[in-house]
mmCIF file of C-alpha atoms and ligand atoms in Angstrom:
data_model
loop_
_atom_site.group_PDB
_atom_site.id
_atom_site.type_symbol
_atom_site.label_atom_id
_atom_site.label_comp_id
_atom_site.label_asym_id
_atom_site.label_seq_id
_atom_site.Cartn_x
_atom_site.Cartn_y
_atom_site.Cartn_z
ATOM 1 C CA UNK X 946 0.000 0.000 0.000
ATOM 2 C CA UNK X 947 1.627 3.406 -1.348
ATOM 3 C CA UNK X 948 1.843 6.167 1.190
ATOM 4 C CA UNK X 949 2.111 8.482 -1.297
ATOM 5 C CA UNK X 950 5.388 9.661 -1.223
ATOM 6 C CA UNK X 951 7.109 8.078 -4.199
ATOM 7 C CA UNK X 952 3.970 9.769 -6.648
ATOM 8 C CA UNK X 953 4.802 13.112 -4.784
ATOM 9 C CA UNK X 954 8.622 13.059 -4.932
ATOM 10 C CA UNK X 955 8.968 15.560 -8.246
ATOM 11 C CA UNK X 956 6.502 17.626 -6.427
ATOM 12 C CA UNK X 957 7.804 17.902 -2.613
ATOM 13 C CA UNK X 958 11.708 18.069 -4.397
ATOM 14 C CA UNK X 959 10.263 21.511 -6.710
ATOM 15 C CA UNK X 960 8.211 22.358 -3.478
ATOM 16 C CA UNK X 961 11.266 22.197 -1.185
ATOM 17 C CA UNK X 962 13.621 24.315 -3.569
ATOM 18 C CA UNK X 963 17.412 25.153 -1.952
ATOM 19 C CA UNK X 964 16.404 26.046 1.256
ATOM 20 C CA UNK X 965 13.140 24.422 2.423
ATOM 21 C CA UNK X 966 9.493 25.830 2.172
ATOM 22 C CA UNK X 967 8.422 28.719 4.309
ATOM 23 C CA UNK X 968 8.130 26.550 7.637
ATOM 24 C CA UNK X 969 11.410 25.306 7.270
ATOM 25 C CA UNK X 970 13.584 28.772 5.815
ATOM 26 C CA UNK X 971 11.574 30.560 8.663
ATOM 27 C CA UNK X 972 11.218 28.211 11.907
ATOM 28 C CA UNK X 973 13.017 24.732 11.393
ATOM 29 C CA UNK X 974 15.999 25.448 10.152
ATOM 30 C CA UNK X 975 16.962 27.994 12.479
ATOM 31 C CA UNK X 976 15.639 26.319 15.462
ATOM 32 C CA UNK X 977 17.441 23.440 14.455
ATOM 33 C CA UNK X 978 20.572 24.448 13.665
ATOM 34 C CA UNK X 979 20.970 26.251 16.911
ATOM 35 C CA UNK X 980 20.571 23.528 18.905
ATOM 36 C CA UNK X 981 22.809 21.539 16.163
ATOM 37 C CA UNK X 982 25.743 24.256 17.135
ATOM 38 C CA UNK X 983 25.113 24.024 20.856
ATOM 39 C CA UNK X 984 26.833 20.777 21.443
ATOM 40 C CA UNK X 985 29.861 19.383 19.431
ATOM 41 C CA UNK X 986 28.889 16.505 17.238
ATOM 42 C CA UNK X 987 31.112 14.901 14.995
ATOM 43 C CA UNK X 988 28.919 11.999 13.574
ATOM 44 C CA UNK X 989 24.678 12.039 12.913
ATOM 45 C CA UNK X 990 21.869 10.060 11.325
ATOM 46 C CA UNK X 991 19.317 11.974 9.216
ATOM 47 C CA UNK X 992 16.196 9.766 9.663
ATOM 48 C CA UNK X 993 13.641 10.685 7.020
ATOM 49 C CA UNK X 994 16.176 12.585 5.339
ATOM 50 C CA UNK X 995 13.952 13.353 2.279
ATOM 51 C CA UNK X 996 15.957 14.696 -0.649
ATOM 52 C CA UNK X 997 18.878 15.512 1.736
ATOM 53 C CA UNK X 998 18.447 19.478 2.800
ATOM 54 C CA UNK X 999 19.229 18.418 6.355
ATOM 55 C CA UNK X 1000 22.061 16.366 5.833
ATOM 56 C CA UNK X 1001 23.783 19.223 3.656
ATOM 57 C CA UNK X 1002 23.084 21.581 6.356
ATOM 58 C CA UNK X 1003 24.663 19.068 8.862
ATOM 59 C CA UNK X 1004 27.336 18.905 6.789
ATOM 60 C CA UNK X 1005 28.017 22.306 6.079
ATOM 61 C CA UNK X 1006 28.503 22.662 9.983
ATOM 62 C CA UNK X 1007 31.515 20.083 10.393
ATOM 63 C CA UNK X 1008 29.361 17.284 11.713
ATOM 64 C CA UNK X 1009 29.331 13.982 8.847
ATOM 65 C CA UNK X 1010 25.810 12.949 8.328
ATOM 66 C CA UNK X 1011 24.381 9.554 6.688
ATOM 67 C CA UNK X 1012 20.493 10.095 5.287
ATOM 68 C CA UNK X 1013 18.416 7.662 5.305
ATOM 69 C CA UNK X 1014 15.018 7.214 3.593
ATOM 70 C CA UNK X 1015 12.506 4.887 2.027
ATOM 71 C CA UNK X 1016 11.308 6.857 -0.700
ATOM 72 C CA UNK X 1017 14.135 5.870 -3.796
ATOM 73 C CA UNK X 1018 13.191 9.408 -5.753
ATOM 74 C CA UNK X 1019 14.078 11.199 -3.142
ATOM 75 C CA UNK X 1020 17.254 9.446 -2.004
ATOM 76 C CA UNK X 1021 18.516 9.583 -5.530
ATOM 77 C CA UNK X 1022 17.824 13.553 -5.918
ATOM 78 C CA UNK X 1023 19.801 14.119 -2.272
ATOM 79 C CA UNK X 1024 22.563 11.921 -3.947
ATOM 80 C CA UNK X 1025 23.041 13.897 -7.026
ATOM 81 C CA UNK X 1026 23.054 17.001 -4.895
ATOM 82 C CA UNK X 1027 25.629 16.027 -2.293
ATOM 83 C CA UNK X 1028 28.337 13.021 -3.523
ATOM 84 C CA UNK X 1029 30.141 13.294 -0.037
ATOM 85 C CA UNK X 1030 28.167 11.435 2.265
ATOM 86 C CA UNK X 1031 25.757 8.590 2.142
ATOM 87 C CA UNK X 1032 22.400 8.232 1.490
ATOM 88 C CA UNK X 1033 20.570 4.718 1.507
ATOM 89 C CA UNK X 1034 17.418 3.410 1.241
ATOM 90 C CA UNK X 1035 15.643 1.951 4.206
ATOM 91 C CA UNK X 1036 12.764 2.061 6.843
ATOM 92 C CA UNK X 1037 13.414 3.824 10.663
ATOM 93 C CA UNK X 1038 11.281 1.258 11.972
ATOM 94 C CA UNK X 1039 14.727 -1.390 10.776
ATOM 95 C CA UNK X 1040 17.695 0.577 10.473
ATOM 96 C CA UNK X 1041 20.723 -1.038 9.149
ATOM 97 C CA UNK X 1042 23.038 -0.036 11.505
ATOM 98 C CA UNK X 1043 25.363 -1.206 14.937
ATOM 99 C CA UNK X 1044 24.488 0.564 18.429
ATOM 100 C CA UNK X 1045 25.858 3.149 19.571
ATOM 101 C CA UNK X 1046 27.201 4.456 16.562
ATOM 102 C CA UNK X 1047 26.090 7.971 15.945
ATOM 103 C CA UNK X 1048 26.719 11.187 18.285
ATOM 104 C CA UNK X 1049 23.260 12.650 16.741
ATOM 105 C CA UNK X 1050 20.193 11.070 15.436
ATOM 106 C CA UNK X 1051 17.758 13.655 14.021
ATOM 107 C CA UNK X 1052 14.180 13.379 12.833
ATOM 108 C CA UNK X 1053 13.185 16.494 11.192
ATOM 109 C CA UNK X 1054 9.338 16.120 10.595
ATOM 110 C CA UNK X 1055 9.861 12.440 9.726
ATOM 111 C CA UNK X 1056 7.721 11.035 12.389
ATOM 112 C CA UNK X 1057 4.669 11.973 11.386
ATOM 113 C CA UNK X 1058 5.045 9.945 8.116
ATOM 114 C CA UNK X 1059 6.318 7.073 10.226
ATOM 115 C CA UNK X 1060 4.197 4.191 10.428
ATOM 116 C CA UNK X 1061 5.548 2.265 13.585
ATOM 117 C CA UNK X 1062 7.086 5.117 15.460
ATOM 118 C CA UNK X 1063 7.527 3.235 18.579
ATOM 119 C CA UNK X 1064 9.813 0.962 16.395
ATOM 120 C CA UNK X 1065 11.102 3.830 14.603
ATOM 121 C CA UNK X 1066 11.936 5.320 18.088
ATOM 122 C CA UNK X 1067 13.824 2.220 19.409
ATOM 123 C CA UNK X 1068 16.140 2.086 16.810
ATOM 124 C CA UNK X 1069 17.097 5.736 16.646
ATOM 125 C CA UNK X 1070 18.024 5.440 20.415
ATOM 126 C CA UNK X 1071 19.779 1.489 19.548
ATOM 127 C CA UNK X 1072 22.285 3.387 17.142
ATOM 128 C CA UNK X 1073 22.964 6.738 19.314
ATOM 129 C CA UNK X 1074 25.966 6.643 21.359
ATOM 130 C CA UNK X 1075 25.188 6.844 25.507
ATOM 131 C CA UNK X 1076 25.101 10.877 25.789
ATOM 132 C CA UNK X 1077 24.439 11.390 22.620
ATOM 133 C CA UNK X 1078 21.289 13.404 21.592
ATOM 134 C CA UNK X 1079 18.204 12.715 20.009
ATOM 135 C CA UNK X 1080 16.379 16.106 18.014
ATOM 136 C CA UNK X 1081 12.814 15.731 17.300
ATOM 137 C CA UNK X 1082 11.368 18.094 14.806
ATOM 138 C CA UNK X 1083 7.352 17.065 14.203
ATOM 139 C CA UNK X 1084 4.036 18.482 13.677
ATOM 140 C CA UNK X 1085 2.278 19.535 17.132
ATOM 141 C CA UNK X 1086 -0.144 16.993 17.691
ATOM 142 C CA UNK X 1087 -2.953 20.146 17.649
ATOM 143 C CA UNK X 1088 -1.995 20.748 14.016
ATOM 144 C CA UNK X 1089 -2.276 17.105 13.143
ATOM 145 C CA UNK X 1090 -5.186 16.646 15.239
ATOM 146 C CA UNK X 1091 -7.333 19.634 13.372
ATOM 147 C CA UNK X 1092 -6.657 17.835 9.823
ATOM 148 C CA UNK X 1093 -10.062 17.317 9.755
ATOM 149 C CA UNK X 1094 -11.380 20.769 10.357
ATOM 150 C CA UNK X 1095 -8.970 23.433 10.771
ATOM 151 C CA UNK X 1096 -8.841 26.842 10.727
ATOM 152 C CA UNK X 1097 -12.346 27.837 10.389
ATOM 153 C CA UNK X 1098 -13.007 31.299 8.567
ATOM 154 C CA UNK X 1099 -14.976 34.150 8.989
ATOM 155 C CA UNK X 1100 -17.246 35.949 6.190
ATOM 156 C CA UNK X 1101 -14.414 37.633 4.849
ATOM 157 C CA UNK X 1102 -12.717 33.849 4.341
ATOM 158 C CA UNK X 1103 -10.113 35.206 6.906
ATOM 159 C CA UNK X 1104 -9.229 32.475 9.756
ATOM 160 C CA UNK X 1105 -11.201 32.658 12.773
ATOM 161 C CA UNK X 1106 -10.453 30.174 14.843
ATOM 162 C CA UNK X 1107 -8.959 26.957 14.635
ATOM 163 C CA UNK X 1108 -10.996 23.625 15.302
ATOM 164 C CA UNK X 1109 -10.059 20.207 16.477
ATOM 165 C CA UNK X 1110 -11.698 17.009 17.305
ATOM 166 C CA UNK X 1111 -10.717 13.443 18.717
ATOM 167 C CA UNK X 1112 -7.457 14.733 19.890
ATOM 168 C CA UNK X 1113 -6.836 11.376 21.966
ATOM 169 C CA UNK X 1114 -7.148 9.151 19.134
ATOM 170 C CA UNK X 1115 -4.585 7.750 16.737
ATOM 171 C CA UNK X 1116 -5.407 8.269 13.276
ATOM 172 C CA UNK X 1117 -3.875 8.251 9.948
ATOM 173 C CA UNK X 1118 -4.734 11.373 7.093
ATOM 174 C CA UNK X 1119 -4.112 12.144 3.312
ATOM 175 C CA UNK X 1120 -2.813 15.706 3.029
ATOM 176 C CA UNK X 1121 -2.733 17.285 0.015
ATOM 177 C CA UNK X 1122 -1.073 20.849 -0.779
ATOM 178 C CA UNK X 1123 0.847 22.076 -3.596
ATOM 179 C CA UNK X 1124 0.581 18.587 -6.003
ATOM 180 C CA UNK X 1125 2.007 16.505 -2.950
ATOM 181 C CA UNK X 1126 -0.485 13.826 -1.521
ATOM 182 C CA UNK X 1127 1.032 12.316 1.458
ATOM 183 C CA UNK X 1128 -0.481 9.903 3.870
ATOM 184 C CA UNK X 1129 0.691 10.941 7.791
ATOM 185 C CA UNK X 1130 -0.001 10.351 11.423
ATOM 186 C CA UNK X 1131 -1.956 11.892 14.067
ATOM 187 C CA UNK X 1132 -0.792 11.020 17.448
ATOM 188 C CA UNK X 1133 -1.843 12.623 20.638
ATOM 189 C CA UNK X 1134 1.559 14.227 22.253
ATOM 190 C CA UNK X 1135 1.312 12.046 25.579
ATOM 191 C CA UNK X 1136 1.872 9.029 22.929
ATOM 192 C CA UNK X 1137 5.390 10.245 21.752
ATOM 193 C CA UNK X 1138 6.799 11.660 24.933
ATOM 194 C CA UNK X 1139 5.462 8.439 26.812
ATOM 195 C CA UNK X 1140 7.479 6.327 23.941
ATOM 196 C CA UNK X 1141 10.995 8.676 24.538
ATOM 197 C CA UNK X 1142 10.646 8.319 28.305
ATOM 198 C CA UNK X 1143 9.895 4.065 27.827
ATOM 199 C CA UNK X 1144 13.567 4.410 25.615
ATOM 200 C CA UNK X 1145 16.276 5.478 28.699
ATOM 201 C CA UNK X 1146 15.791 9.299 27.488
ATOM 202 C CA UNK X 1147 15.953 12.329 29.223
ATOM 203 C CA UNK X 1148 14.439 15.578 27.834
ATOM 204 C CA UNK X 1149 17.143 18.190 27.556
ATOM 205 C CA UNK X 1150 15.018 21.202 25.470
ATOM 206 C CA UNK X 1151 11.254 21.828 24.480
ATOM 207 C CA UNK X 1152 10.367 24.097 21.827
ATOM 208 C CA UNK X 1153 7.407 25.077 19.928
ATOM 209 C CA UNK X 1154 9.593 27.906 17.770
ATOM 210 C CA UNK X 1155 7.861 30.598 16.457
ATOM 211 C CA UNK X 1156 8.895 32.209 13.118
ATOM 212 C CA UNK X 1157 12.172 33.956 12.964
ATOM 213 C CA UNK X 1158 11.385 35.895 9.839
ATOM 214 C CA UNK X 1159 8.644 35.457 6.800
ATOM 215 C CA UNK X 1160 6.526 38.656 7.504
ATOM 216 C CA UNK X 1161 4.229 39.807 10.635
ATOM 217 C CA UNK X 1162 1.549 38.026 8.863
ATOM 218 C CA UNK X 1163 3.136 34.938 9.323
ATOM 219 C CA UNK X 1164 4.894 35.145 12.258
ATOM 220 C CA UNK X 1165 1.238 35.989 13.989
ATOM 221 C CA UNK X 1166 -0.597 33.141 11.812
ATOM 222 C CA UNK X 1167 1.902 30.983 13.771
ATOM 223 C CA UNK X 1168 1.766 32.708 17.148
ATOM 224 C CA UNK X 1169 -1.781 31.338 16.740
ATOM 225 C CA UNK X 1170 -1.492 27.849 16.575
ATOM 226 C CA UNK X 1171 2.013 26.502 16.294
ATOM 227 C CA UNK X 1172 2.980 24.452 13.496
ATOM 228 C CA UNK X 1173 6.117 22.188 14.624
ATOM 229 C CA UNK X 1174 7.368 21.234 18.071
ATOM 230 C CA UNK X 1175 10.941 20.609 18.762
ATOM 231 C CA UNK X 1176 12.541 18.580 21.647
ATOM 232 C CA UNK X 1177 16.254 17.455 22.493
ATOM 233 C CA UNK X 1178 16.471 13.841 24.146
ATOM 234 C CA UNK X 1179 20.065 12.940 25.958
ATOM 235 C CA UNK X 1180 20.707 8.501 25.884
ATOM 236 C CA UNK X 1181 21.158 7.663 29.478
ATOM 237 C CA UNK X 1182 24.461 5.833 29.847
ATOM 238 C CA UNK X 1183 22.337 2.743 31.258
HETATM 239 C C1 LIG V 259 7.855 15.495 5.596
HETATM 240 S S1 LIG V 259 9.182 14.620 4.851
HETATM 241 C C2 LIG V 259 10.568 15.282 5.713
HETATM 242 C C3 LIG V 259 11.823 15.316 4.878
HETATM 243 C C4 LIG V 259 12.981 16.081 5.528
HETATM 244 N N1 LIG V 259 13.406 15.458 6.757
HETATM 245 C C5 LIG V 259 12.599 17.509 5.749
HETATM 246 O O1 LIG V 259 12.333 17.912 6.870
HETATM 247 O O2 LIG V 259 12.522 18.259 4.772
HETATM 248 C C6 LIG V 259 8.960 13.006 5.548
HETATM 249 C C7 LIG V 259 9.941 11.961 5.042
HETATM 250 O O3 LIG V 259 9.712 10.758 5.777
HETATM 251 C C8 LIG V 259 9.958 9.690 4.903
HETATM 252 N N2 LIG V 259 9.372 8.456 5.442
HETATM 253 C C9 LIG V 259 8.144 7.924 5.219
HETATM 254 N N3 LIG V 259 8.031 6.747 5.854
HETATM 255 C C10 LIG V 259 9.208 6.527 6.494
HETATM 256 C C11 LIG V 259 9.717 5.453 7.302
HETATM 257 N N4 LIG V 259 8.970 4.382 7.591
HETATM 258 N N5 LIG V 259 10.990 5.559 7.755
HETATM 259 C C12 LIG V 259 11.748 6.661 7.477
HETATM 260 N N6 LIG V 259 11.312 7.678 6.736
HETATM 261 C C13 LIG V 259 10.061 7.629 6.242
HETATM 262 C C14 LIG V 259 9.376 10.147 3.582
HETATM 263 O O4 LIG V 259 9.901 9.394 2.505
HETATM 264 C C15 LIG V 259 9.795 11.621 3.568
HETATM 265 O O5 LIG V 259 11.020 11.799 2.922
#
């Protein structure tokens, strides 16, 4: 059964550009890469990588990234952009790796397209060295959980309020914007953090980062209901 990604890989590739869409030039990225700096790294698994804009970034700032993806498209277009490191093709849920090798692992907005993420979640803790850090970029479980709703508009078709529903139950969606159509997750919050804490992590930073840039129309749209959550997990030496 297709989750959609390998139909929407020409699409999310023109979508994503250089630099990321709006959510990512504007919030991610930054919020990312300053946590990225904070600690010195020297190795790190890209889980999800897409078509690789992480994994260059990594790269860019000393630390040597491997990307790893099911979706072939997109693995092959992160390839031909970046010959230095390695990209391969597999699942999060069974990654092909020994423990304890990484200093990073790094999910940028991967786990919402994850199927299993409590496997997924095992084996990006299995393959991070004790101390090392695991950074969490997602979808707040409020966006996800609204995917049915929304933002609801006034008369003037200007957003009014945002509405969710059956917040406490697991569900997958199809999303569909800009010629992608991508199947992802809805998971209440509790469901995640409850998985991290069952995995010997502690929490080390909590974010839900608000635009750095992008225009005030933006940055308030956000301030409204925030898009992404971030969070910083430390491997406990036992
Ligand atoms: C929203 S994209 C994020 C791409 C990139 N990390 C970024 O932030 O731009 C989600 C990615 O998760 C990948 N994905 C889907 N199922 C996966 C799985 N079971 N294991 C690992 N990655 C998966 C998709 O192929 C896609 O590249």
């Amino acid at each position: 059964m297709t989750n959609g990604w390998e139909e929407s890989s020409n699409a999310w590739i023109a979508d994503m550009g250089e630099n990321g869409d709006k959510g990512r030039q504007f919030i991610l990225d930054p919020a990312l890469l300053k946590l990225i700096k904070s600690e010195d790294y020297k190795s790190a698994l890209d889980v999800g990588c897409g078509e690789g804009r992480m994994c260059r970034l990594l790269a860019k700032n000393g630390i040597k990234p491997i990307g790893i993806d099911p979706t072939l498209p997109l693995i092959e277009h992160a390839r031909n952009l970046d010959n230095s490191n390695e990209y391969i093709k597999c699942f999060a849920e069974n990654l092909p790796f020994e423990d304890n090798k990484f200093d990073l692992v790094l999910s940028c907005m991967s786990l919402i397209d994850i199927p299993v993420y409590k496997s997924a979640i095992k084996e990006m803790v299995r393959v991070l060295k004790p101390n090392g850090d695991l950074i969490i970029a997602n979808l707040t479980a409020m966006n996800t959980a609204g995917s049915e709703f929304g933002w609801q508009k006034d008369e003037c078709s200007k957003p009014k309020y945002y509405a969710i529903d059956n917040y406490m139950y697991e569900k997958s969606n199809w999303e569909e914007w800009r010629g992608i159509k991508i199947k992802n997750y809805h998971r209440p919050l509790s469901f995640y953090m409850k998985s991290f804490l069952d995995n010997n992590l502690s929490l080390k930073h909590f974010e839900e980062p608000i635009p750095i840039g992008g225009g005030d129309d933006f940055i308030n749209h956000i301030k409204r209901m925030p898009w992404y959550v971030i969070m910083k997990w430390r491997k406990n030496e036992i």
